[in-house]
Amino acid sequence: EEAEKLEVQVMETRKTKLGADHPDTLTSMANLAHTWKQLGRHHDALNLMQYSVEGHNRVLGPDHPHTISYQSWLTKWLPEGGMEMACVGT
């Protein structure tokens, strides 16, 4: 729980200081998504990772290593969470 609090604080600070679409902010979102996944917050984790992937794709492009890495995680999580891609973002 302490890690989650710190990651939320880092993400919110980066959003304020750098903007929501800054690569560091998007990476903070992906890190928080991993933590939420470990805590069993699958729906929240999927939604946040989806946002992070979309942002990385927009900002860094589809061939950037971060975009590819986070997309890979998201793809792995979808069948595991029993959710369709259409559910992400709701």
Coordinates of N, CA, C and O in Angstrom, one line a residue:
E1 N 0.8 -1.2 0.0 CA 0.0 0.0 0.0 C 0.9 1.3 0.0 O 0.5 2.2 -0.6
E2 N 2.0 1.2 0.7 CA 2.9 2.4 0.7 C 3.4 2.7 -0.7 O 3.5 3.8 -1.1
A3 N 3.8 1.6 -1.4 CA 4.3 1.8 -2.8 C 3.3 2.4 -3.6 O 3.5 3.3 -4.4
E4 N 2.0 2.0 -3.5 CA 0.9 2.5 -4.3 C 0.8 4.0 -4.0 O 0.7 4.8 -4.9
K5 N 0.8 4.4 -2.7 CA 0.7 5.8 -2.4 C 1.8 6.7 -3.0 O 1.5 7.8 -3.5
L6 N 3.0 6.2 -2.9 CA 4.1 6.9 -3.5 C 4.0 7.0 -5.0 O 4.3 8.0 -5.6
E7 N 3.6 5.9 -5.7 CA 3.5 5.9 -7.1 C 2.3 6.9 -7.6 O 2.5 7.6 -8.6
V8 N 1.3 6.9 -6.8 CA 0.2 7.9 -7.1 C 0.7 9.3 -7.0 O 0.5 10.2 -7.8
Q9 N 1.5 9.6 -5.9 CA 2.0 10.9 -5.7 C 3.0 11.3 -6.8 O 2.9 12.4 -7.3
V10 N 3.9 10.4 -7.2 CA 4.8 10.7 -8.3 C 4.0 10.9 -9.6 O 4.3 11.9 -10.3
M11 N 3.0 10.1 -9.9 CA 2.3 10.3 -11.1 C 1.6 11.7 -11.1 O 1.6 12.4 -12.1
E12 N 0.9 12.0 -10.0 CA 0.2 13.3 -9.9 C 1.1 14.5 -10.0 O 0.8 15.5 -10.7
T13 N 2.3 14.4 -9.4 CA 3.3 15.4 -9.4 C 3.8 15.6 -10.9 O 3.9 16.8 -11.4
R14 N 4.1 14.5 -11.5 CA 4.5 14.6 -12.9 C 3.5 15.2 -13.8 O 3.7 15.9 -14.7
K15 N 2.2 14.8 -13.6 CA 1.1 15.3 -14.4 C 1.1 16.9 -14.3 O 0.9 17.6 -15.2
T16 N 1.2 17.3 -13.0 CA 1.2 18.8 -12.7 C 2.4 19.5 -13.3 O 2.2 20.5 -14.0
K17 N 3.6 18.9 -13.1 CA 4.8 19.6 -13.5 C 5.1 19.4 -15.0 O 5.6 20.4 -15.6
L18 N 4.9 18.2 -15.5 CA 5.3 17.9 -16.9 C 4.2 17.8 -17.9 O 4.4 17.9 -19.1
G19 N 3.0 17.5 -17.4 CA 1.9 17.3 -18.3 C 1.5 15.9 -18.4 O 2.4 15.0 -18.2
A20 N 0.3 15.6 -18.7 CA -0.2 14.2 -18.7 C 0.4 13.4 -19.9 O 0.5 12.2 -19.7
D21 N 0.8 14.0 -20.9 CA 1.4 13.3 -22.1 C 2.9 13.3 -22.1 O 3.5 12.8 -23.1
H22 N 3.6 13.7 -21.0 CA 5.0 13.7 -21.0 C 5.4 12.2 -20.8 O 4.8 11.4 -20.1
P23 N 6.5 11.7 -21.5 CA 6.9 10.3 -21.4 C 7.2 9.9 -19.9 O 6.8 8.7 -19.6
D24 N 7.7 10.7 -19.1 CA 7.9 10.4 -17.7 C 6.6 10.2 -16.9 O 6.5 9.2 -16.1
T25 N 5.6 11.0 -17.2 CA 4.3 10.8 -16.6 C 3.7 9.5 -17.1 O 3.1 8.8 -16.3
L26 N 3.8 9.3 -18.4 CA 3.2 8.0 -18.9 C 3.9 6.8 -18.3 O 3.2 5.8 -18.1
T27 N 5.2 6.9 -18.1 CA 5.9 5.8 -17.5 C 5.4 5.6 -16.0 O 5.2 4.4 -15.6
S28 N 5.2 6.7 -15.3 CA 4.7 6.6 -14.0 C 3.3 5.9 -13.9 O 3.0 5.1 -13.0
M29 N 2.5 6.2 -14.9 CA 1.2 5.5 -15.1 C 1.4 4.0 -15.2 O 0.6 3.2 -14.6
A30 N 2.3 3.6 -16.1 CA 2.5 2.2 -16.3 C 3.0 1.5 -15.1 O 2.6 0.4 -14.7
N31 N 3.9 2.2 -14.3 CA 4.4 1.7 -13.1 C 3.2 1.5 -12.1 O 3.2 0.4 -11.4
L32 N 2.4 2.5 -12.0 CA 1.2 2.4 -11.1 C 0.3 1.2 -11.5 O -0.2 0.5 -10.7
A33 N 0.1 1.1 -12.8 CA -0.7 0.0 -13.3 C -0.2 -1.3 -12.9 O -0.9 -2.2 -12.5
H34 N 1.1 -1.5 -12.9 CA 1.8 -2.8 -12.5 C 1.4 -3.0 -11.0 O 1.1 -4.1 -10.6
T35 N 1.5 -2.0 -10.2 CA 1.3 -2.1 -8.8 C -0.2 -2.5 -8.6 O -0.5 -3.4 -7.8
W36 N -1.1 -1.8 -9.3 CA -2.5 -2.1 -9.1 C -2.8 -3.5 -9.5 O -3.6 -4.2 -8.9
K37 N -2.1 -4.0 -10.6 CA -2.3 -5.4 -11.0 C -1.9 -6.4 -9.9 O -2.6 -7.3 -9.6
Q38 N -0.8 -6.1 -9.3 CA -0.3 -6.9 -8.2 C -1.3 -6.9 -7.0 O -1.4 -7.8 -6.2
L39 N -2.0 -5.8 -6.8 CA -2.9 -5.6 -5.7 C -4.3 -6.2 -6.0 O -5.2 -6.1 -5.2
G40 N -4.5 -6.7 -7.2 CA -5.7 -7.3 -7.6 C -6.7 -6.3 -8.2 O -7.9 -6.6 -8.4
R41 N -6.3 -5.1 -8.5 CA -7.1 -4.1 -9.1 C -7.0 -4.1 -10.6 O -6.6 -3.2 -11.3
H42 N -7.5 -5.3 -11.1 CA -7.2 -5.6 -12.5 C -7.9 -4.6 -13.5 O -7.2 -4.1 -14.5
H43 N -9.1 -4.2 -13.2 CA -9.8 -3.3 -14.1 C -9.1 -1.9 -14.2 O -8.8 -1.3 -15.2
D44 N -8.7 -1.4 -13.0 CA -8.0 -0.1 -12.9 C -6.7 -0.2 -13.6 O -6.2 0.7 -14.3
A45 N -6.0 -1.3 -13.4 CA -4.7 -1.5 -14.0 C -4.8 -1.6 -15.5 O -4.0 -0.9 -16.2
L46 N -5.7 -2.3 -16.0 CA -5.9 -2.3 -17.5 C -6.2 -1.0 -18.1 O -5.7 -0.6 -19.1
N47 N -7.1 -0.2 -17.4 CA -7.5 1.1 -17.9 C -6.3 2.0 -17.9 O -6.0 2.8 -18.9
L48 N -5.5 2.0 -16.8 CA -4.4 2.9 -16.8 C -3.3 2.5 -17.7 O -2.6 3.4 -18.4
M49 N -3.0 1.2 -17.9 CA -2.0 0.8 -18.8 C -2.5 1.1 -20.3 O -1.6 1.5 -21.1
Q50 N -3.7 1.0 -20.6 CA -4.2 1.3 -21.9 C -4.0 2.8 -22.2 O -3.5 3.2 -23.2
Y51 N -4.2 3.7 -21.2 CA -4.0 5.1 -21.3 C -2.5 5.3 -21.6 O -2.1 6.1 -22.4
S52 N -1.7 4.7 -20.8 CA -0.2 4.8 -20.9 C 0.3 4.4 -22.3 O 1.1 5.1 -23.0
V53 N -0.2 3.3 -22.8 CA 0.1 2.7 -24.1 C -0.3 3.7 -25.2 O 0.5 4.0 -26.1
E54 N -1.5 4.2 -25.1 CA -2.0 5.2 -26.1 C -1.2 6.4 -26.1 O -0.8 7.0 -27.1
G55 N -0.8 6.9 -24.9 CA 0.0 8.1 -24.8 C 1.4 7.9 -25.3 O 2.0 8.7 -26.1
H56 N 2.0 6.8 -25.0 CA 3.4 6.5 -25.5 C 3.3 6.4 -27.1 O 4.2 6.8 -27.7
N57 N 2.3 5.8 -27.6 CA 2.1 5.6 -29.0 C 2.1 7.0 -29.7 O 2.7 7.3 -30.7
R58 N 1.3 7.9 -29.1 CA 1.1 9.3 -29.6 C 2.4 10.1 -29.5 O 2.8 10.7 -30.4
V59 N 3.1 10.0 -28.4 CA 4.2 10.9 -28.1 C 5.5 10.3 -28.6 O 6.3 11.0 -29.2
L60 N 5.7 9.0 -28.5 CA 7.0 8.4 -28.9 C 6.9 7.6 -30.1 O 7.9 7.2 -30.7
G61 N 5.7 7.2 -30.5 CA 5.5 6.4 -31.7 C 5.4 4.9 -31.4 O 5.8 4.4 -30.4
P62 N 4.8 4.2 -32.3 CA 4.5 2.7 -32.1 C 5.8 1.8 -32.1 O 5.7 0.7 -31.6
D63 N 6.9 2.3 -32.6 CA 8.1 1.5 -32.6 C 9.1 1.8 -31.5 O 10.2 1.2 -31.4
H64 N 8.7 2.7 -30.6 CA 9.6 3.0 -29.5 C 9.6 1.8 -28.5 O 8.5 1.2 -28.3
P65 N 10.7 1.5 -27.9 CA 10.8 0.4 -27.0 C 9.8 0.5 -25.8 O 9.3 -0.6 -25.4
H66 N 9.6 1.7 -25.3 CA 8.6 1.8 -24.2 C 7.2 1.4 -24.6 O 6.4 0.7 -24.0
T67 N 6.8 1.9 -25.8 CA 5.5 1.7 -26.4 C 5.3 0.2 -26.6 O 4.3 -0.4 -26.2
I68 N 6.3 -0.5 -27.2 CA 6.3 -1.9 -27.4 C 6.2 -2.7 -26.1 O 5.4 -3.6 -26.0
S69 N 7.0 -2.3 -25.1 CA 7.0 -3.0 -23.9 C 5.6 -2.9 -23.2 O 5.1 -4.0 -22.7
Y70 N 5.1 -1.7 -23.1 CA 3.8 -1.6 -22.3 C 2.7 -2.2 -23.1 O 1.8 -2.7 -22.5
Q71 N 2.7 -2.2 -24.4 CA 1.7 -2.8 -25.2 C 1.8 -4.3 -25.0 O 0.7 -5.0 -24.9
S72 N 3.0 -4.9 -24.9 CA 3.1 -6.3 -24.6 C 2.5 -6.7 -23.3 O 1.8 -7.7 -23.2
W73 N 2.8 -5.9 -22.3 CA 2.2 -6.1 -20.9 C 0.6 -6.1 -21.0 O 0.0 -7.0 -20.5
L74 N 0.1 -5.1 -21.7 CA -1.3 -4.9 -21.8 C -1.9 -6.1 -22.5 O -2.9 -6.7 -22.0
T75 N -1.3 -6.6 -23.5 CA -1.8 -7.7 -24.3 C -1.8 -9.0 -23.4 O -2.7 -9.8 -23.4
K76 N -0.7 -9.1 -22.6 CA -0.7 -10.3 -21.7 C -1.8 -10.2 -20.6 O -2.3 -11.2 -20.2
W77 N -2.0 -9.0 -20.1 CA -3.0 -8.9 -19.1 C -4.5 -9.1 -19.5 O -5.3 -9.6 -18.7
L78 N -4.8 -8.8 -20.8 CA -6.2 -8.9 -21.2 C -6.8 -10.3 -21.0 O -7.8 -10.4 -20.4
P79 N -6.1 -11.4 -21.6 CA -6.7 -12.7 -21.4 C -6.7 -13.1 -19.9 O -7.6 -13.8 -19.4
E80 N -5.7 -12.7 -19.2 CA -5.6 -13.0 -17.8 C -6.7 -12.4 -16.9 O -7.2 -13.1 -16.0
G81 N -7.1 -11.2 -17.3 CA -8.1 -10.5 -16.5 C -9.5 -10.9 -17.0 O -10.5 -10.5 -16.4
G82 N -9.6 -11.7 -18.1 CA -10.9 -12.2 -18.6 C -11.7 -11.0 -19.2 O -12.9 -11.0 -19.2
M83 N -11.0 -10.0 -19.7 CA -11.6 -8.8 -20.2 C -11.3 -8.7 -21.7 O -10.2 -9.0 -22.1
E84 N -12.3 -8.2 -22.4 CA -12.1 -7.8 -23.8 C -11.5 -6.5 -23.9 O -11.6 -5.6 -23.0
M85 N -10.8 -6.2 -25.0 CA -10.2 -4.9 -25.2 C -11.3 -3.8 -25.2 O -11.1 -2.7 -24.7
A86 N -12.5 -4.1 -25.6 CA -13.6 -3.2 -25.6 C -14.0 -2.7 -24.2 O -14.5 -1.6 -24.1
C87 N -13.7 -3.5 -23.2 CA -14.0 -3.1 -21.9 C -13.0 -2.1 -21.3 O -13.3 -1.4 -20.4
V88 N -11.8 -2.1 -21.8 CA -10.8 -1.2 -21.3 C -11.2 0.3 -21.7 O -11.7 0.5 -22.8
G89 N -11.2 1.1 -20.7 CA -11.5 2.5 -20.9 C -12.9 2.8 -20.4 O -13.4 3.9 -20.5
T90 N -13.6 1.8 -19.9 CA -15.0 2.1 -19.4 C -14.9 2.3 -17.9 O -14.0 2.1 -17.3

